[in-house]
GROMACS .gro file of C-alpha atoms in nm:
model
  337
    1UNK     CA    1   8.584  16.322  11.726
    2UNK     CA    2   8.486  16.621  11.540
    3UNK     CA    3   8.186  16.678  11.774
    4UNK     CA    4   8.418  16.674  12.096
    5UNK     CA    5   8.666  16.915  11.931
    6UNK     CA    6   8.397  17.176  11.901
    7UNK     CA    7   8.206  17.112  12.192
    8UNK     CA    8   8.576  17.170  12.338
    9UNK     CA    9   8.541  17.493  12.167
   10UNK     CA   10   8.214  17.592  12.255
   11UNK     CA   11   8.305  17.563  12.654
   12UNK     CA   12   8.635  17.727  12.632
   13UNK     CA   13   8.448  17.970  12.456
   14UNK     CA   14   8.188  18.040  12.734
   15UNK     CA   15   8.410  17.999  12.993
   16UNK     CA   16   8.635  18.306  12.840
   17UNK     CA   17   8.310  18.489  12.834
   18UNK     CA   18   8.252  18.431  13.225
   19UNK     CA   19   8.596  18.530  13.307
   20UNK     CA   20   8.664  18.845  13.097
   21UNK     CA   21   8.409  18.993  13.330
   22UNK     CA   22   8.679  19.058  13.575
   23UNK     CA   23   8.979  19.147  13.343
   24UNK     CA   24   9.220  19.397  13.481
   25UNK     CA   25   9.454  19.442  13.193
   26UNK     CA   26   9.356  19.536  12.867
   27UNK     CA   27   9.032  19.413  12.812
   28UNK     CA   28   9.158  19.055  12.826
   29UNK     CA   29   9.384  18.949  13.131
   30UNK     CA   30   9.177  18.853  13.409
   31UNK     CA   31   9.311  18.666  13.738
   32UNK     CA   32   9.050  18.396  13.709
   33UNK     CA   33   9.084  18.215  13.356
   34UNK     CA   34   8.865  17.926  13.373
   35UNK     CA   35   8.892  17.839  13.019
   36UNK     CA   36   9.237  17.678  13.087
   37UNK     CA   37   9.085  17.481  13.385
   38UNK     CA   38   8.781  17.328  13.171
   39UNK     CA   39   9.090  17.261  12.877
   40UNK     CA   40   9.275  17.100  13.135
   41UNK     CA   41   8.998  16.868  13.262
   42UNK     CA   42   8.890  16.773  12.870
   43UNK     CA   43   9.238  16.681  12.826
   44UNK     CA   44   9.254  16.416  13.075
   45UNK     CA   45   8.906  16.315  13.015
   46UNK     CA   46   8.926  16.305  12.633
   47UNK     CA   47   9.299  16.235  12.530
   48UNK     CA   48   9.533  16.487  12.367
   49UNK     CA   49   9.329  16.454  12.056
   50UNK     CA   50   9.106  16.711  12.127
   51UNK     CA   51   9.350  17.009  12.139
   52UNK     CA   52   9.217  17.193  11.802
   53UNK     CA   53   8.914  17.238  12.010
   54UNK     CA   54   9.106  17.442  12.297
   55UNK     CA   55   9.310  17.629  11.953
   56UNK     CA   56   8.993  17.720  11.770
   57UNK     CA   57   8.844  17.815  12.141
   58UNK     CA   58   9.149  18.040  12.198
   59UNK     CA   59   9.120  18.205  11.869
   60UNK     CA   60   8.791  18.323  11.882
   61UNK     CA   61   8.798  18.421  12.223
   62UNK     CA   62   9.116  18.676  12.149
   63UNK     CA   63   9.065  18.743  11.772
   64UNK     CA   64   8.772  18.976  11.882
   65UNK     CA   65   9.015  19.142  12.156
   66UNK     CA   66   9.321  19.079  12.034
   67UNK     CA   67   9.555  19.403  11.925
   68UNK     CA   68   9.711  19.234  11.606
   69UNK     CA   69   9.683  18.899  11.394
   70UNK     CA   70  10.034  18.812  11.567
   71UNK     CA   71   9.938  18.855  11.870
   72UNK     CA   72   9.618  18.677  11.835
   73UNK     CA   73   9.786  18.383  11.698
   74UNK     CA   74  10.065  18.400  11.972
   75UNK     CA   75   9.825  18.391  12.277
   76UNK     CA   76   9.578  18.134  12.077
   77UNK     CA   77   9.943  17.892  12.092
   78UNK     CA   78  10.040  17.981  12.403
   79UNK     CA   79   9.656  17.901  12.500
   80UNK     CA   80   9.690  17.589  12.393
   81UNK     CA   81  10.020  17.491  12.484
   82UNK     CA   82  10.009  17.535  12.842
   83UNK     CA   83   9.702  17.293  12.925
   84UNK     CA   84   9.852  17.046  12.691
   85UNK     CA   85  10.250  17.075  12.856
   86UNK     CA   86  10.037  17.056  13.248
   87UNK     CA   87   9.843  16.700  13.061
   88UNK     CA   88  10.173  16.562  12.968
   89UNK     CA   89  10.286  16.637  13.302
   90UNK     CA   90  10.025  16.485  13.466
   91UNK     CA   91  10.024  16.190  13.278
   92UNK     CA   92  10.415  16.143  13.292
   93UNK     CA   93  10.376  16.126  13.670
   94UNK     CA   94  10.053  15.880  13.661
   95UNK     CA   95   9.818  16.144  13.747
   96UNK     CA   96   9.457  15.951  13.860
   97UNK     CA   97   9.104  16.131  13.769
   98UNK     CA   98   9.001  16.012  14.063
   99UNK     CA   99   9.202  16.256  14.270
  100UNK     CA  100   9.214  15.995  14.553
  101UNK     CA  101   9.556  16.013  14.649
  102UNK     CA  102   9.787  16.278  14.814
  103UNK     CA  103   9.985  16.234  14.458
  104UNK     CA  104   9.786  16.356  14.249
  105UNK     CA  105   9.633  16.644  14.420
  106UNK     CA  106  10.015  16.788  14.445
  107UNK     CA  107  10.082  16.719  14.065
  108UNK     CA  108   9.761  16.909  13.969
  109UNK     CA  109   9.831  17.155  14.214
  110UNK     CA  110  10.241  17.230  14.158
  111UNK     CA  111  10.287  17.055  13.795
  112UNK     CA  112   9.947  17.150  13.650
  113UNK     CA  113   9.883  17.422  13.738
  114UNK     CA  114  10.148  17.653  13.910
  115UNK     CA  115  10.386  17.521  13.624
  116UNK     CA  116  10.235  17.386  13.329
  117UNK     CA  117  10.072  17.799  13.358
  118UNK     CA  118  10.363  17.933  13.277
  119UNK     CA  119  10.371  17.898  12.962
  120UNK     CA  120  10.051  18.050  12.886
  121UNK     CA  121  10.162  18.366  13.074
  122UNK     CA  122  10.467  18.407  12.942
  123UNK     CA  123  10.386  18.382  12.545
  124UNK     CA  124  10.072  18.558  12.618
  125UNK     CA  125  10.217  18.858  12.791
  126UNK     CA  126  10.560  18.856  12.561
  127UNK     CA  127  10.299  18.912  12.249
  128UNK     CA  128  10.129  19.203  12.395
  129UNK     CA  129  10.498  19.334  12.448
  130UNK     CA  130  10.632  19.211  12.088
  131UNK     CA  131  10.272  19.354  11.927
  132UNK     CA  132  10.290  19.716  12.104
  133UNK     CA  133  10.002  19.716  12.282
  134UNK     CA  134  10.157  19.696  12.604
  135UNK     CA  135  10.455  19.877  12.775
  136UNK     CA  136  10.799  19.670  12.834
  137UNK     CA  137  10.780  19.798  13.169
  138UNK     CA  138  10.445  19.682  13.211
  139UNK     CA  139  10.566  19.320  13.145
  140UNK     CA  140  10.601  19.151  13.492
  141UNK     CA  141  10.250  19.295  13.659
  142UNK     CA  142  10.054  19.200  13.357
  143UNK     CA  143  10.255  18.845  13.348
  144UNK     CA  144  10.184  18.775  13.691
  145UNK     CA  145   9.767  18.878  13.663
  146UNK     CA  146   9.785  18.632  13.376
  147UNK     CA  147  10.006  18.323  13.565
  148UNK     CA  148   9.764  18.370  13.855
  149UNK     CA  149   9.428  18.375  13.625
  150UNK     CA  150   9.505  18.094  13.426
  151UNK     CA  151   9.630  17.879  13.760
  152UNK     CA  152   9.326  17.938  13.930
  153UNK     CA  153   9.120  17.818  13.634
  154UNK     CA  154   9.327  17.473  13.677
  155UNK     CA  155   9.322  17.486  14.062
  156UNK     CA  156   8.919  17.596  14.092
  157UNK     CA  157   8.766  17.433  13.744
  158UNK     CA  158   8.958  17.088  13.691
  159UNK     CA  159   8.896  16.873  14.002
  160UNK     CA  160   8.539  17.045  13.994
  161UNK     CA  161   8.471  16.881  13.682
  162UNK     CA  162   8.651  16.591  13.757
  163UNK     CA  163   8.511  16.523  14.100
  164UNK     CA  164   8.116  16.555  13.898
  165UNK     CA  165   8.207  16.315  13.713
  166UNK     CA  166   8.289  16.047  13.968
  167UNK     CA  167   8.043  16.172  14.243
  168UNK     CA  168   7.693  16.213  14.083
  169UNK     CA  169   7.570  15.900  14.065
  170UNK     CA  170   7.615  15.876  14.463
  171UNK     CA  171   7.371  16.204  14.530
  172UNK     CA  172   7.057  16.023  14.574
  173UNK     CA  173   7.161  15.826  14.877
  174UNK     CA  174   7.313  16.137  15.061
  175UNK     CA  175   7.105  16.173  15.433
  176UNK     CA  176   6.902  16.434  15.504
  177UNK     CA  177   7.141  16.514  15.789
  178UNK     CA  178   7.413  16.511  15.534
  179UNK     CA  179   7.205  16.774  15.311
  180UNK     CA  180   7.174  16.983  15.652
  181UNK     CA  181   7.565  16.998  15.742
  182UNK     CA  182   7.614  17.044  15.411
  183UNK     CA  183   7.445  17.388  15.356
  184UNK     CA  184   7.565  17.483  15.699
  185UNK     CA  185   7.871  17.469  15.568
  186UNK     CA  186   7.858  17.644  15.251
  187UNK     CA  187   7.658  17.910  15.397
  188UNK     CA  188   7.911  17.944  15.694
  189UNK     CA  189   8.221  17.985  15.447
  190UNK     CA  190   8.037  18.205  15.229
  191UNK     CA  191   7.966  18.451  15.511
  192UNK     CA  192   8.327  18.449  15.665
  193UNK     CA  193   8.538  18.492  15.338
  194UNK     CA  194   8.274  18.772  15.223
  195UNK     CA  195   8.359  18.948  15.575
  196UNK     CA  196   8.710  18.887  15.533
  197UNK     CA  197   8.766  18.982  15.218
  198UNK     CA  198   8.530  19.312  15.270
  199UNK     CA  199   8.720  19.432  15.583
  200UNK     CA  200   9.058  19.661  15.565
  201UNK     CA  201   9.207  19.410  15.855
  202UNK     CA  202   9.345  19.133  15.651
  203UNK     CA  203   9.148  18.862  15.772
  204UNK     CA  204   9.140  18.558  15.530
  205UNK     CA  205   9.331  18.323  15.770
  206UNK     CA  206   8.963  18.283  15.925
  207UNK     CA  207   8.850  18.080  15.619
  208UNK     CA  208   9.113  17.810  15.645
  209UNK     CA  209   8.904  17.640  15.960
  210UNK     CA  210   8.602  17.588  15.700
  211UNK     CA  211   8.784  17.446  15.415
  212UNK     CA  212   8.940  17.193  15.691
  213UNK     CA  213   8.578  17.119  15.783
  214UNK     CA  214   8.537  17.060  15.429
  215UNK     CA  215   8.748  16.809  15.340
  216UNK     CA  216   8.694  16.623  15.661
  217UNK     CA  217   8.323  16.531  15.658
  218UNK     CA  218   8.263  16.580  15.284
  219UNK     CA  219   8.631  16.500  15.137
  220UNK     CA  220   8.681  16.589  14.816
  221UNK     CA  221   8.353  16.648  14.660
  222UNK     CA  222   8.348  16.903  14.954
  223UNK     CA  223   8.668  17.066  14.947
  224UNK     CA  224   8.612  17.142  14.604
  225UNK     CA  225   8.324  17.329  14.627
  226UNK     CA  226   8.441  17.533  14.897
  227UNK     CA  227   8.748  17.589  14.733
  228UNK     CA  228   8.557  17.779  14.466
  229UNK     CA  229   8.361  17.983  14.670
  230UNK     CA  230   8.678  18.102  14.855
  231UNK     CA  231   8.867  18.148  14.507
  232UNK     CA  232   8.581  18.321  14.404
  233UNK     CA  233   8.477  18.562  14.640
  234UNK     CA  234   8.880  18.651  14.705
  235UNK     CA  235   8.941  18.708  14.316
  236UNK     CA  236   8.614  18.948  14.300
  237UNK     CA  237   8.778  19.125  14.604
  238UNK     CA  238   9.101  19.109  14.469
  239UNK     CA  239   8.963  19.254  14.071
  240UNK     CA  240   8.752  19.563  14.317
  241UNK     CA  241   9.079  19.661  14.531
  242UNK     CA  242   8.881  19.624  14.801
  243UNK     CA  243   8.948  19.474  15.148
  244UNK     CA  244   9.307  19.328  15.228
  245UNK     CA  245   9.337  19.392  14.833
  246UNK     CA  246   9.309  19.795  14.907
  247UNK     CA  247   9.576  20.043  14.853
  248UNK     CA  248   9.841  19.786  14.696
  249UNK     CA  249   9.927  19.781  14.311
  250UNK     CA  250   9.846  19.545  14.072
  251UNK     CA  251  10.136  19.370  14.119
  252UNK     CA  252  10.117  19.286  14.470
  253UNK     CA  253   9.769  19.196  14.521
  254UNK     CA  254   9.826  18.977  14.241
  255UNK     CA  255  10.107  18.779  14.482
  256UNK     CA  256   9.880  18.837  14.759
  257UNK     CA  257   9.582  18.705  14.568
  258UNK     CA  258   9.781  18.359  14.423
  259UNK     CA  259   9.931  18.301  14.740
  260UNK     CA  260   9.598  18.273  14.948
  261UNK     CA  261   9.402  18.069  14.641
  262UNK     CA  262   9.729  17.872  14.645
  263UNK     CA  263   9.744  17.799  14.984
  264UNK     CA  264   9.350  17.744  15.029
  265UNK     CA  265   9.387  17.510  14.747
  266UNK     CA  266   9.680  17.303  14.906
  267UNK     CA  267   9.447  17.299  15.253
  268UNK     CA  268   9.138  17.160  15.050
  269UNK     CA  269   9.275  16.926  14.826
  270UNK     CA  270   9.575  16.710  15.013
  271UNK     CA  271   9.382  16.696  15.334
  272UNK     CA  272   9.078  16.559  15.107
  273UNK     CA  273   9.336  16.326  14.964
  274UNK     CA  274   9.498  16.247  15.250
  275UNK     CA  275   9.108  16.120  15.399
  276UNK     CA  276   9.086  15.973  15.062
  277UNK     CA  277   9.375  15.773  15.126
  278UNK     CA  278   9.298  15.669  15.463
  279UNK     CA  279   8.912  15.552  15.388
  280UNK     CA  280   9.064  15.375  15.098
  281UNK     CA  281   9.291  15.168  15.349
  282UNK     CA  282   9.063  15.120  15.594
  283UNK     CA  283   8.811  14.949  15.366
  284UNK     CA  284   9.093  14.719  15.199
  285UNK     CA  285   9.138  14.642  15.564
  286UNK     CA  286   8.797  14.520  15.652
  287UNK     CA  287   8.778  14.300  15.292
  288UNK     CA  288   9.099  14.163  15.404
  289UNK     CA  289   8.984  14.131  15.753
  290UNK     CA  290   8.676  13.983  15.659
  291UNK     CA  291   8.850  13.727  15.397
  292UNK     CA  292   9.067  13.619  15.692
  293UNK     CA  293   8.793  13.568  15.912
  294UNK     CA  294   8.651  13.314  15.651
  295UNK     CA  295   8.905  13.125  15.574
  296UNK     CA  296   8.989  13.086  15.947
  297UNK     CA  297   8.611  12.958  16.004
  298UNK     CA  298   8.658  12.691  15.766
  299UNK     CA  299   8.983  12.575  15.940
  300UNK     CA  300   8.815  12.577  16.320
  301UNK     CA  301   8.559  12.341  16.120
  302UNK     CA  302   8.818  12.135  16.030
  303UNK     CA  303   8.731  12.143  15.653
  304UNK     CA  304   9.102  12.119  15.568
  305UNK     CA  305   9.127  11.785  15.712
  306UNK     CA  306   8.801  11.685  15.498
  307UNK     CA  307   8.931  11.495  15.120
  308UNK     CA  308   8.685  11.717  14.953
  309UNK     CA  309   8.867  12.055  15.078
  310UNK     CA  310   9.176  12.197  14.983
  311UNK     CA  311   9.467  12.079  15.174
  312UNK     CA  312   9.658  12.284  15.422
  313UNK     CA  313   9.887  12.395  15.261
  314UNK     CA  314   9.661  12.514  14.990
  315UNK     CA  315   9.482  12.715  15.268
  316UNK     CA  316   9.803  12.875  15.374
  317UNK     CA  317   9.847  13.022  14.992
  318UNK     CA  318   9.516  13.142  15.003
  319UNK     CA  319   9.606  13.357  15.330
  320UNK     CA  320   9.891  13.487  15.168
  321UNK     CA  321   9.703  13.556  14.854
  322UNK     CA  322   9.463  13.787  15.081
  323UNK     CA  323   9.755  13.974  15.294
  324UNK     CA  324   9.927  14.060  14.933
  325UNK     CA  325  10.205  13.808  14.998
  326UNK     CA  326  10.367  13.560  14.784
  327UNK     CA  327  10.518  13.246  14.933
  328UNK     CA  328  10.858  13.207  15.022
  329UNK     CA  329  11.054  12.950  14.776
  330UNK     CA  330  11.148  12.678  14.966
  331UNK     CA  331  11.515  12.641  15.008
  332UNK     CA  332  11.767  12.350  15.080
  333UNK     CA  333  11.940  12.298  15.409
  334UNK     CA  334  12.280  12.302  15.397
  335UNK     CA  335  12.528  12.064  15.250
  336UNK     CA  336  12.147  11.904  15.140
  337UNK     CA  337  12.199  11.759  14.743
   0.00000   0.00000   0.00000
C-alpha cells in the first residue's frame, strides 16, 4: 500500500507541474488543475486508503509556492479534502467506473466535480486571504479561477483515465475504417475550436456538432478525448485573453470559460451514456431474444412431451427466468378450502 500512496504522489505531483504552466493568480491558481482529476480517478480505482498520497502530493506541490507554512498546510487539506468529499459522493450514489450509464456521468459531472470542487476552492483561496498574500477584495475572482481549474481536472482527467482502463484491451480489433473516421475527427475538432477560440466573434457553439459526432460513433472512449481537446484548447485561450476570452476580466472569462467546458462536458458525456445505455439494452435484447428462440425450438420439436425433457411447466419457468420474471403464486378460487 505504501507503493500506491507514493506513486499517488508522484502523479499528483507531475500533474501540478503540467498545470502551473497556465496559472493566472499568484504563481499557483491555474483554471486547469489536473492533479485533482488524476486524485479523483485513484480514489475510485484504489479505495480511500490512498489519500496520504494526494496529502504528501499537495504538500510538495505548494510548499515550494506557497506564501506561509499555514497556508501551505491549509491548501495541502483543502487539496485533499475535496477529491475525497466528490469519492464519497460518488460512491454514496453508486457511482460505476464504467461510466455506462446516464447516472453516473451526471454524478461525476454535478456531484464530483462542480460540487465536491468546492471545497478545494474555498479553503484554498480563504488561506491566501487569512495568510496575506492576497487582497480580501481579490477573494471571489481568484475563488472562481480555482473552482473552475480544479473542476476541469475532474471533468477532463477522471473518465480519461477511467475510460483507459476499460477500453485498451479492445484497440487491436478497431478497423482500419474506424482508425480513418477516427483521425478525421480529431483533426476536424481540433481545427474548429482553434478557429473559434482564436477569433474576436465568439464562436465556440461550432464545436458542439463534433463532440455530438463523438459520442455517437465512438461513445465514450470518443467523447472523452474530444472533450479534452476542446477543454484544452479553450483554457489556453481563456489563460492568453485571447479570442471570445479578450477584453473581459478575470472574473468573467472565468464564468465564461466553466460554463462552455461545463456544457461541452454535459454534451460529451450523457449523450455517450445515453448510447451506452441503449447498446447495453439492445444486446440484453438479442441474448434474450436468442434464449427465447431456443427454448421455443425445442417445444415445436415436441421435446416437452418426451419423459427425458423437462415438463411443460418447467419450460414455462425457464421463459420467465429469461424475460426477468418470476412466476405468479398460484392462488385459490373463491370460497375454495
Amino acid at each position: 500500500m505504501s507503493l500506491q500512496i507514493l506513486m499517488v504522489a508522484a502523479a499528483y505531483l507531475v500533474a501540478a507541474k503540467l498545470g502551473l504552466r497556465q496559472e493566472l493568480v499568484r504563481g499557483q491558481v491555474t483554471p486547469l488543475w489536473p492533479p485533482t482529476g488524476i486524485a479523483l480517478a485513484c480514489l475510485l480505482l484504489l479505495g480511500l486508503r490512498i489519500w496520504p498520497g494526494i496529502t504528501l502530493g499537495a504538500f510538495l506541490v505548494n510548499v515550494a509556492i506557497g506564501p506561509t507554512a499555514f497556508a501551505v498546510v491549509m491548501i495541502s487539506v483543502g487539496n485533499t479534502l475535496a477529491p475525497v468529499c466528490a469519492y464519497l459522493l460518488l460512491t454514496h450514489v453508486g457511482f460505476r467506473l464504467t461510466l455506462d450509464r446516464l447516472r453516473d456521468a451526471l454524478a461525476l459531472v454535478f456531484l464530483g466535480a462542480l460540487v465536491g470542487m468546492l471545497v478545494s476552492a474555498t479553503i484554498g483561496a480563504g488561506a491566501l486571504v487569512l495568510s496575506g498574500a492576497l487582497e480580501p477584495a481579490n477573494f471571489w475572482p481568484t475563488w472562481s479561477v480555482w473552482w473552475t481549474g480544479d473542476a476541469m481536472g475532474v471533468l477532463v482527467c477522471t473518465p480519461l483515465l477511467l475510460v483507459i482502463r476499460h477500453t485498451y484491451r479492445s484497440l487491436p480489433g478497431v478497423t482500419l475504417s474506424r482508425w480513418v473516421e477516427a483521425v478525421a475527427l480529431l483533426v476536424s475538432i481540433t481545427v474548429v475550436t482553434v478557429m473559434a477560440t482564436s477569433s474576436s466573434i465568439n464562436l465556440l457553439f461550432l464545436v458542439f456538432p463534433f463532440l455530438i459526432w463523438a459520442a455517437l460513433r465512438f461513445e465514450l472512449v470518443g467523447a472523452v478525448v474530444c472533450e479534452l481537446l476542446v477543454t484544452t484548447i479553450a483554457i489556453l485561450s481563456a489563460a492568453h485573453g485571447s479570442g471570445p476570452f479578450a477584453e473581459h476580466d478575470l472574473f468573467t472569462n472565468m464564468v465564461t470559460l466553466q460554463a462552455f467546458n461545463g456544457s461541452a462536458a454535459l454534451t460529451a458525456l450523457l449523450l455517450a451514456a445515453i448510447i451506452a445505455e441503449r447498446n447495453h439494452a439492445h444486446k440484453n435484447i438479442r441474448q434474450v431474444c436468442d434464449r427465447l428462440t431456443e427454448v421455443m425450438s425445442r417445444i415445436e420439436r415436441g421435446q416437452g412431451l418426451d419423459q427425458s425433457s423437462p415438463p411443460q411447466g418447467e419450460t414455462a419457468q425457464e421463459i420467465r427466468r429469461i424475460l426477468g420474471r418470476s412466476p405468479r403464486p398460484t392462488t385459490r378460487a373463491d370460497g375454495e378450502r
